[in-house]
Amino acid sequence: MSICTLPEGFFFGAAMSGPQTEGAWQRYGKLESLWDTWSNERIEDFHNRVGSYAGNDFTNRYKEDFELLRSLGLASWRTSIQWTRLLDANGKLNPEGSEYYHRLFASAEAVGLETFVNLYHFDMPTYLFRRGGWESREVIEAYATYARIAFREFGQEIKYWFTFNEPIVEPQQRYTDAVWYPFHHDFAQARTVQYGISIAHSLAVAEFRELQGTGQVRADAKIGLINCFTPPYTKEDPSEADLLAVRMADGIDNRWWLDLVTKGSLPEETIGALSSRGINLPVRAGDEQILAQGTVDWLGFNYYRPERIQAPERDVDEYGNPVFASEYAWPDAVMNESRGWEIYPKGIYDFGMTMARDYPDLEWFVSENGIGIQGEGAFRDASGTIQDDYRIDFVRQHLSWIARAIEEGAKCRGYHYWGVIDCWSWNNAYKNRYGLVEVNLDNGYSRHLKKSAGWFKRVTATHAIE
Ligand code: BGP
């Protein structure tokens, strides 16, 4: 077996989020998020009726979880502060919530784990959603205030900050594909939300810079954005219309964010194409200056799958939305059937090289990558350990392509595996498991290493990908 290596200084860590791990949904003064509201209203939408309430019991186990992460050789972990826990319903600091996060971060530091903090992971407070969510300037301003409070509160503790995780996902899941609450099929509304998040991101970066200037945020701190970039591909012998569709999908999903965080503006070609079909963003005087402040210090690249695109099969869909691109079913696609996502490890290399070419100064790390499998119990051996060779294979291939991209000039600095410890996957709940560590729901959320944990530990120790 050939062995390739990742450079010295390349870091390994765990990607997590507050809403998927913390549980304790009513403790420490936490308010309702849209996940709690959806769970309360339609629990039958959640796999096995497991709603947002329990996470993976992290709040009761974080000390032991941090030891576990360290024992796998990980140097860092990412979580998100929950807006609904840090602030009260008047938008003021909730002391109980803030003490909780101080305890958490101190506990990670005590075992030598660097904490990366993200401020928003699809978890809109319900009372703000009812005031218009990302379509409302009042809510966007409230987010900027929340970010400011968080930076001030934890500015001496936390070095690595992120404004949003996957800002493209709410426009898609909530407003285009109608699979998440409030289940809309409205392309124009999705773009308004996307624009609102872009303004919110930029305002938060401006707050960060100001507080760093006055010493309230430590001088060595960095701010970034995390997105699930989807390297776009089309047919081998594409038509002009196929290529145009690729540019449009790439523009909305990827370049929108890459331009925002490197140039402080949105891609003109994409905005122009939207406008030519009657989709106009709710631009206000002064927005250009706000967006110009959205440039970041580095970027998180969540990679799960590519997107395969062809020319649209129709101009308008059944809901009256303009269609710019259709999915192309590539006959050679290898699928993760549990999740319905294509597995294409080379995509991480291709997109890394695109960034190296088009955004050469941008530093980044792989902020999520992993594979969720249904029914992993079938892979348990006689000793009770899940033999997840498919996961080892998945991570090995992705790390190998990352190593190659770095060799060829990509500025990739590290890798956070998504989950590490099994966690709650939104409305899929515990259907698909991502962890290197199993969580046993029938035994008080107890943790058990899977085979992949041992393999990953060797990689973190040697940087060699066997
Ligand atoms: C990313 C999210 C994570 C995580 C992961 C796996 O999009 O940032 O929150 O959930 O995907 O996806 P899922 O849990 O839907 O299977």
Coordinates of C-alpha atoms and ligand atoms in Angstrom, one line a residue:
M1 CA 0.0 0.0 0.0
S2 CA 1.4 3.4 -0.9
I3 CA 1.9 5.9 1.9
C4 CA 1.7 9.6 1.5
T5 CA 2.2 12.1 4.3
L6 CA 0.7 15.4 5.4
P7 CA 3.1 18.2 6.3
E8 CA 4.3 19.0 9.8
G9 CA 2.1 21.6 11.4
F10 CA -1.0 20.2 9.6
F11 CA -3.6 20.0 12.4
F12 CA -6.3 17.4 13.1
G13 CA -9.5 18.0 15.0
A14 CA -13.1 17.3 15.5
A15 CA -16.0 19.2 14.0
M16 CA -19.2 19.5 16.1
S17 CA -22.0 21.9 16.6
G18 CA -23.9 23.2 19.6
P19 CA -27.4 22.1 18.5
Q20 CA -26.3 18.6 17.5
T21 CA -24.4 17.8 20.7
E22 CA -25.4 19.9 23.7
G23 CA -28.9 18.8 24.4
A24 CA -30.0 20.5 27.6
W25 CA -32.5 22.3 25.5
Q26 CA -34.2 24.0 28.5
R27 CA -31.2 24.4 30.8
Y28 CA -29.1 27.5 31.5
G29 CA -31.9 29.7 30.3
K30 CA -31.9 28.4 26.7
L31 CA -34.6 29.8 24.5
E32 CA -36.4 27.9 21.7
S33 CA -34.6 27.6 18.3
L34 CA -36.4 26.6 15.1
W35 CA -35.2 23.0 15.8
D36 CA -37.0 22.9 19.1
T37 CA -40.1 24.5 17.6
W38 CA -40.2 22.0 14.7
S39 CA -39.6 19.1 17.2
N40 CA -42.5 20.4 19.4
E41 CA -44.9 20.8 16.5
R42 CA -44.1 17.7 14.3
I43 CA -42.0 15.2 16.1
E44 CA -43.1 12.6 13.5
D45 CA -40.8 14.4 11.0
F46 CA -37.8 13.2 13.0
H47 CA -36.3 9.8 12.5
N48 CA -37.6 7.5 15.3
R49 CA -39.2 10.7 16.7
V50 CA -35.9 11.9 18.2
G51 CA -36.1 15.6 18.3
S52 CA -33.6 18.4 19.1
Y53 CA -33.8 17.9 22.9
A54 CA -30.9 15.6 23.9
G55 CA -28.1 16.2 21.4
N56 CA -25.5 13.5 22.2
D57 CA -25.5 14.3 26.0
F58 CA -22.4 16.4 25.5
T59 CA -23.4 18.9 28.2
N60 CA -23.2 16.1 30.8
R61 CA -20.1 14.5 29.3
Y62 CA -17.9 17.2 27.9
K63 CA -15.0 16.5 30.2
E64 CA -14.8 12.9 29.3
D65 CA -15.4 13.7 25.6
F66 CA -12.4 16.2 25.6
E67 CA -10.2 13.4 27.1
L68 CA -11.4 11.1 24.4
L69 CA -10.6 13.6 21.6
R70 CA -7.1 14.1 23.1
S71 CA -6.6 10.4 23.3
L72 CA -7.1 10.2 19.5
G73 CA -4.3 12.8 19.1
L74 CA -6.6 15.7 18.1
A75 CA -5.4 19.2 18.7
S76 CA -8.6 21.1 18.2
W77 CA -12.3 20.9 18.1
R78 CA -15.1 23.1 16.7
T79 CA -18.4 23.8 18.3
S80 CA -21.0 26.5 17.9
I81 CA -22.3 28.8 20.6
Q82 CA -26.1 28.7 20.5
W83 CA -27.6 32.1 20.1
T84 CA -30.6 30.8 22.0
R85 CA -28.3 30.0 25.0
L86 CA -26.0 33.0 25.1
L87 CA -28.6 35.7 24.9
D88 CA -32.0 36.2 26.5
A89 CA -35.2 37.2 24.7
N90 CA -34.2 40.9 25.0
G91 CA -31.0 40.3 23.2
K92 CA -28.9 40.7 26.4
L93 CA -26.3 38.4 27.7
N94 CA -27.8 35.5 29.6
P95 CA -25.3 35.0 32.5
E96 CA -26.1 31.3 32.9
G97 CA -25.5 30.6 29.3
S98 CA -22.3 32.5 29.2
E99 CA -21.0 30.7 32.3
Y100 CA -21.8 27.4 30.6
Y101 CA -19.6 28.3 27.6
H102 CA -16.8 29.6 29.8
R103 CA -16.8 26.3 31.7
L104 CA -16.8 24.4 28.4
F105 CA -13.9 26.3 26.9
A106 CA -11.8 26.2 30.1
S107 CA -12.3 22.5 30.2
A108 CA -11.1 22.0 26.6
E109 CA -8.1 24.2 27.3
A110 CA -7.3 22.2 30.4
V111 CA -6.6 19.1 28.3
G112 CA -4.8 21.0 25.6
L113 CA -7.6 21.2 23.0
E114 CA -7.9 24.4 21.0
T115 CA -11.5 25.5 20.6
F116 CA -12.8 26.9 17.3
V117 CA -16.1 28.8 17.8
N118 CA -18.7 29.2 15.2
L119 CA -21.6 31.6 15.9
Y120 CA -24.5 30.1 13.9
H121 CA -25.2 26.5 12.8
F122 CA -28.7 26.7 11.3
D123 CA -30.2 27.5 14.7
M124 CA -32.3 30.6 14.4
P125 CA -34.0 31.7 17.6
T126 CA -37.7 31.1 17.0
Y127 CA -38.8 34.5 18.3
L128 CA -36.5 36.1 15.7
F129 CA -37.7 33.8 13.0
R130 CA -41.2 35.1 13.8
R131 CA -39.9 38.6 13.2
G132 CA -38.7 37.7 9.7
G133 CA -35.5 35.7 10.2
W134 CA -32.8 36.5 7.6
E135 CA -35.2 38.5 5.5
S136 CA -35.4 41.1 8.3
R137 CA -32.9 43.9 8.8
E138 CA -33.9 43.9 12.5
V139 CA -32.8 40.3 12.8
I140 CA -29.6 40.8 10.8
E141 CA -28.8 43.7 13.2
A142 CA -29.7 41.4 16.2
Y143 CA -27.2 38.8 14.9
A144 CA -24.5 41.5 14.6
T145 CA -25.2 42.4 18.3
Y146 CA -25.1 38.8 19.3
A147 CA -21.7 38.4 17.5
R148 CA -20.4 41.5 19.3
I149 CA -21.5 40.2 22.7
A150 CA -19.9 36.8 22.0
F151 CA -16.6 38.4 20.8
R152 CA -16.5 40.6 23.9
E153 CA -17.4 37.8 26.3
F154 CA -14.9 35.2 24.9
G155 CA -12.4 37.5 23.1
Q156 CA -9.5 36.6 25.4
E157 CA -10.2 32.8 25.4
I158 CA -11.0 32.0 21.8
K159 CA -8.5 32.4 19.0
Y160 CA -10.5 30.9 16.0
W161 CA -13.9 32.4 15.2
F162 CA -16.4 31.7 12.4
T163 CA -19.5 33.7 11.6
F164 CA -21.6 31.0 9.9
N165 CA -21.5 27.3 9.2
E166 CA -22.8 26.5 5.6
P167 CA -24.7 29.7 4.9
I168 CA -26.0 28.1 1.6
V169 CA -27.8 25.4 3.5
E170 CA -30.8 27.3 5.0
P171 CA -31.6 28.9 1.6
Q172 CA -31.6 25.4 0.1
Q173 CA -33.2 23.3 2.8
R174 CA -35.7 25.7 4.3
Y175 CA -36.6 27.9 1.3
T176 CA -36.0 26.0 -2.0
D177 CA -36.3 22.3 -1.3
A178 CA -38.8 22.5 1.5
V179 CA -37.2 19.7 3.5
W180 CA -36.7 21.8 6.7
Y181 CA -39.1 24.1 8.6
P182 CA -40.8 26.3 7.3
F183 CA -40.8 24.1 4.1
H184 CA -40.9 26.7 1.3
H185 CA -40.4 26.3 -2.4
D186 CA -39.5 29.9 -3.2
F187 CA -36.3 30.5 -5.1
A188 CA -36.6 34.3 -4.7
Q189 CA -37.1 34.1 -1.0
A190 CA -34.0 31.8 -0.8
R191 CA -31.9 34.4 -2.5
T192 CA -33.2 37.1 -0.1
V193 CA -32.2 34.9 2.8
Q194 CA -28.8 34.2 1.2
Y195 CA -28.3 38.0 0.8
G196 CA -29.4 38.6 4.4
I197 CA -26.9 36.1 5.7
S198 CA -24.2 37.8 3.6
I199 CA -24.9 41.1 5.2
A200 CA -25.0 39.5 8.7
H201 CA -21.7 37.8 8.1
S202 CA -20.1 41.1 7.0
L203 CA -21.4 43.1 9.9
A204 CA -20.1 40.4 12.3
V205 CA -16.6 40.6 10.7
A206 CA -16.7 44.4 11.1
E207 CA -17.6 44.0 14.8
F208 CA -14.7 41.5 15.2
R209 CA -12.2 43.9 13.6
E210 CA -13.3 46.8 15.7
L211 CA -13.0 44.8 18.9
Q212 CA -9.7 43.4 17.9
G213 CA -8.5 47.0 17.3
T214 CA -9.4 47.9 20.9
G215 CA -7.9 44.8 22.4
Q216 CA -11.2 43.2 23.5
V217 CA -10.5 40.4 21.1
R218 CA -7.0 39.0 21.3
A219 CA -4.5 40.2 18.8
D220 CA -3.7 36.7 17.4
A221 CA -7.4 35.8 16.8
K222 CA -8.7 35.0 13.3
I223 CA -12.1 35.3 11.8
G224 CA -13.5 33.0 9.1
L225 CA -16.5 31.6 7.3
I226 CA -17.3 27.9 6.9
N227 CA -19.2 26.6 3.8
C228 CA -20.0 23.2 2.3
F229 CA -18.4 23.9 -1.1
T230 CA -19.6 21.6 -3.9
P231 CA -17.1 21.2 -6.7
P232 CA -19.2 21.4 -9.9
Y233 CA -18.9 18.9 -12.7
T234 CA -20.9 18.4 -15.9
K235 CA -21.0 15.9 -18.8
E236 CA -17.8 14.9 -20.5
D237 CA -18.9 16.6 -23.7
P238 CA -20.9 19.5 -22.5
S239 CA -23.0 22.0 -24.6
E240 CA -22.8 25.7 -24.1
A241 CA -26.0 25.5 -22.1
D242 CA -24.5 22.8 -19.8
L243 CA -21.5 25.1 -19.1
L244 CA -23.8 28.0 -18.5
A245 CA -25.8 26.0 -16.0
V246 CA -22.5 25.0 -14.2
R247 CA -21.4 28.6 -13.9
M248 CA -24.8 29.5 -12.4
A249 CA -24.9 26.7 -9.9
D250 CA -21.2 27.4 -9.0
G251 CA -22.0 31.1 -8.7
I252 CA -24.8 30.7 -6.3
D253 CA -23.4 27.8 -4.2
N254 CA -19.7 28.5 -4.2
R255 CA -18.4 31.7 -5.7
W256 CA -21.0 33.8 -3.9
W257 CA -19.1 33.0 -0.7
L258 CA -15.6 32.9 -2.0
D259 CA -16.0 36.3 -3.6
L260 CA -17.6 37.7 -0.4
V261 CA -14.8 36.5 1.9
T262 CA -11.9 37.4 -0.4
K263 CA -13.1 40.5 -2.4
G264 CA -15.9 41.8 -0.1
S265 CA -18.4 41.7 -3.0
L266 CA -20.8 39.2 -4.7
P267 CA -20.2 37.7 -8.1
E268 CA -21.5 40.1 -10.7
E269 CA -22.2 37.5 -13.4
T270 CA -24.4 35.5 -10.9
I271 CA -26.3 38.6 -9.6
G272 CA -26.8 39.8 -13.2
A273 CA -28.2 36.4 -14.3
L274 CA -30.6 36.4 -11.3
S275 CA -31.8 39.9 -12.1
S276 CA -32.4 39.0 -15.8
R277 CA -34.9 36.5 -14.5
G278 CA -36.6 38.9 -12.2
I279 CA -34.8 37.9 -9.0
N280 CA -33.6 41.1 -7.4
L281 CA -31.8 41.2 -4.1
P282 CA -33.1 43.6 -1.4
V283 CA -30.1 45.9 -1.7
R284 CA -30.1 49.0 0.4
A285 CA -28.0 52.1 0.3
G286 CA -24.8 51.4 2.1
D287 CA -24.8 47.6 1.6
E288 CA -21.8 47.7 -0.8
Q289 CA -19.7 49.2 2.1
I290 CA -21.0 46.6 4.5
L291 CA -20.2 43.7 2.2
A292 CA -16.7 45.2 1.6
Q293 CA -16.0 44.5 5.3
G294 CA -16.8 40.8 4.9
T295 CA -13.3 39.7 3.9
V296 CA -11.9 37.0 6.3
D297 CA -8.5 35.7 7.6
W298 CA -9.2 32.1 6.4
L299 CA -11.9 29.8 5.3
G300 CA -13.4 26.5 6.4
F301 CA -14.2 24.0 3.6
N302 CA -16.8 21.4 4.5
Y303 CA -16.6 18.6 1.9
Y304 CA -19.0 15.8 1.5
R305 CA -19.9 15.6 -2.2
P306 CA -19.6 17.2 -5.6
E307 CA -22.5 18.7 -7.6
R308 CA -23.2 17.4 -11.1
I309 CA -25.0 19.8 -13.3
Q310 CA -26.5 20.0 -16.8
A311 CA -28.6 22.5 -18.7
P312 CA -32.1 23.0 -17.2
E313 CA -34.7 20.6 -18.5
R314 CA -37.3 23.4 -18.1
D315 CA -37.3 27.1 -17.6
V316 CA -39.7 27.3 -14.7
D317 CA -40.6 24.7 -12.1
E318 CA -44.1 23.7 -10.8
Y319 CA -43.9 26.4 -8.1
G320 CA -43.2 29.1 -10.6
N321 CA -39.5 29.4 -9.8
P322 CA -36.9 30.0 -12.5
V323 CA -34.7 27.0 -13.1
F324 CA -31.0 27.7 -13.9
A325 CA -29.6 24.2 -13.7
S326 CA -30.7 20.6 -13.5
E327 CA -29.0 17.7 -11.8
Y328 CA -26.9 15.4 -14.0
A329 CA -27.0 11.8 -13.1
W330 CA -23.4 10.7 -13.7
P331 CA -23.5 7.0 -14.6
D332 CA -20.2 6.2 -12.8
A333 CA -21.2 7.9 -9.5
V334 CA -20.3 5.9 -6.3
M335 CA -23.1 6.6 -3.8
N336 CA -23.3 6.5 0.0
E337 CA -26.8 5.0 -0.1
S338 CA -27.5 5.8 3.6
R339 CA -27.3 9.5 2.9
G340 CA -28.0 9.6 -0.9
W341 CA -24.7 11.6 -1.4
E342 CA -22.1 10.8 -4.0
I343 CA -18.6 9.8 -2.7
Y344 CA -16.0 11.5 -4.8
P345 CA -12.8 12.1 -2.9
K346 CA -11.0 13.8 -5.9
G347 CA -13.5 16.7 -5.5
I348 CA -11.6 17.9 -2.5
Y349 CA -8.4 18.2 -4.6
D350 CA -10.2 19.8 -7.5
F351 CA -11.8 22.4 -5.4
G352 CA -8.6 23.0 -3.5
M353 CA -6.8 23.6 -6.7
T354 CA -9.5 25.9 -8.0
M355 CA -9.1 28.0 -4.8
A356 CA -5.3 28.0 -5.3
R357 CA -5.8 29.3 -8.8
D358 CA -8.6 31.8 -8.4
Y359 CA -8.1 32.9 -4.8
P360 CA -4.4 32.3 -4.3
D361 CA -4.0 34.2 -1.0
L362 CA -6.8 32.4 0.7
E363 CA -5.8 30.0 3.5
W364 CA -8.2 27.2 4.4
F365 CA -8.7 24.0 6.3
V366 CA -11.1 21.1 5.8
S367 CA -13.7 22.0 8.4
E368 CA -15.9 19.0 7.9
N369 CA -15.6 15.7 6.1
G370 CA -17.0 12.3 7.0
I371 CA -19.5 9.6 6.1
G372 CA -22.8 8.8 7.8
I373 CA -23.9 5.1 7.6
Q374 CA -27.3 3.6 8.6
G375 CA -27.4 0.4 10.6
E376 CA -23.8 0.3 11.6
G377 CA -24.7 -2.3 14.3
A378 CA -24.4 -4.9 11.4
F379 CA -20.7 -4.3 11.4
R380 CA -20.1 -5.1 15.0
D381 CA -17.6 -7.9 15.7
A382 CA -17.7 -10.5 18.5
S383 CA -16.0 -8.2 20.9
G384 CA -18.6 -5.5 20.3
T385 CA -16.5 -3.1 18.2
I386 CA -17.9 -1.7 14.9
Q387 CA -15.6 -2.6 12.1
D388 CA -16.1 0.5 10.0
D389 CA -13.5 -0.2 7.3
Y390 CA -15.7 1.8 4.8
R391 CA -15.0 4.9 7.0
I392 CA -11.3 4.3 7.1
D393 CA -11.3 4.0 3.3
F394 CA -13.4 7.2 2.9
V395 CA -11.1 9.2 5.2
R396 CA -7.9 7.7 3.7
Q397 CA -8.9 8.6 0.2
H398 CA -9.9 12.2 1.1
L399 CA -6.7 12.7 3.1
S400 CA -4.6 11.4 0.2
W401 CA -6.2 13.9 -2.2
I402 CA -5.6 16.7 0.4
A403 CA -1.9 15.7 0.6
R404 CA -1.6 15.9 -3.1
A405 CA -3.4 19.3 -3.3
I406 CA -1.0 20.7 -0.6
E407 CA 2.0 19.4 -2.6
E408 CA 0.7 21.2 -5.6
G409 CA 0.3 24.5 -3.8
A410 CA -3.1 24.5 -2.0
K411 CA -3.0 26.4 1.2
C412 CA -4.8 23.7 3.3
R413 CA -3.8 23.9 7.0
G414 CA -5.7 21.1 8.7
Y415 CA -8.6 18.6 8.8
H416 CA -11.5 18.3 11.2
Y417 CA -13.4 15.1 10.9
W418 CA -17.2 15.6 11.1
G419 CA -18.6 14.3 14.3
V420 CA -15.8 12.1 15.7
I421 CA -18.4 11.2 18.3
D422 CA -21.8 10.2 16.8
C423 CA -24.3 13.0 17.1
W424 CA -27.8 14.2 16.3
S425 CA -28.2 14.8 12.5
W426 CA -31.1 17.2 12.3
N427 CA -34.3 15.5 11.1
N428 CA -32.3 12.4 10.4
A429 CA -31.6 12.3 14.1
Y430 CA -29.5 9.1 14.8
K431 CA -30.3 7.4 11.5
N432 CA -26.8 7.8 9.9
R433 CA -23.8 7.6 12.2
Y434 CA -20.7 9.6 11.4
G435 CA -18.5 9.0 14.4
L436 CA -15.2 7.3 14.9
V437 CA -16.8 6.8 18.3
E438 CA -20.1 5.1 18.7
V439 CA -22.8 6.6 21.0
N440 CA -25.1 3.9 22.5
L441 CA -28.6 5.4 22.8
D442 CA -29.7 2.3 24.7
N443 CA -27.1 2.6 27.3
G444 CA -27.2 6.2 28.5
Y445 CA -25.3 7.7 25.5
S446 CA -22.2 5.7 26.5
R447 CA -19.2 6.0 24.1
H448 CA -17.3 3.1 22.4
L449 CA -14.4 3.4 20.0
K450 CA -15.0 2.1 16.4
K451 CA -12.2 0.5 14.4
S452 CA -11.7 3.8 12.6
A453 CA -10.7 5.5 15.8
G454 CA -7.5 3.4 16.1
W455 CA -6.7 4.0 12.5
F456 CA -7.2 7.8 12.8
K457 CA -5.1 7.9 15.9
R458 CA -2.2 6.5 14.0
V459 CA -2.6 9.1 11.2
T460 CA -2.7 12.0 13.7
A461 CA 0.5 10.6 15.4
T462 CA 2.5 10.0 12.2
H463 CA 0.8 12.2 9.6
A464 CA 1.3 9.2 7.3
I465 CA -1.8 8.0 5.4
E466 CA -1.6 4.3 5.3
Ligands
BGP1 C1 -23.1 19.4 7.3 C2 -23.5 20.1 8.6 C3 -23.4 19.3 9.8 C4 -23.7 17.8 9.7 C5 -23.2 17.2 8.3 C6 -23.7 15.9 8.0 O1 -23.9 19.9 6.3 O2 -22.7 21.3 8.8 O3 -24.3 19.9 10.8 O4 -24.9 17.5 10.0 O5 -23.5 18.1 7.3 O6 -25.0 16.0 7.4 P1 -26.3 15.2 8.0 O7 -26.2 15.3 9.4 O8 -27.5 15.9 7.4 O9 -26.2 13.8 7.5

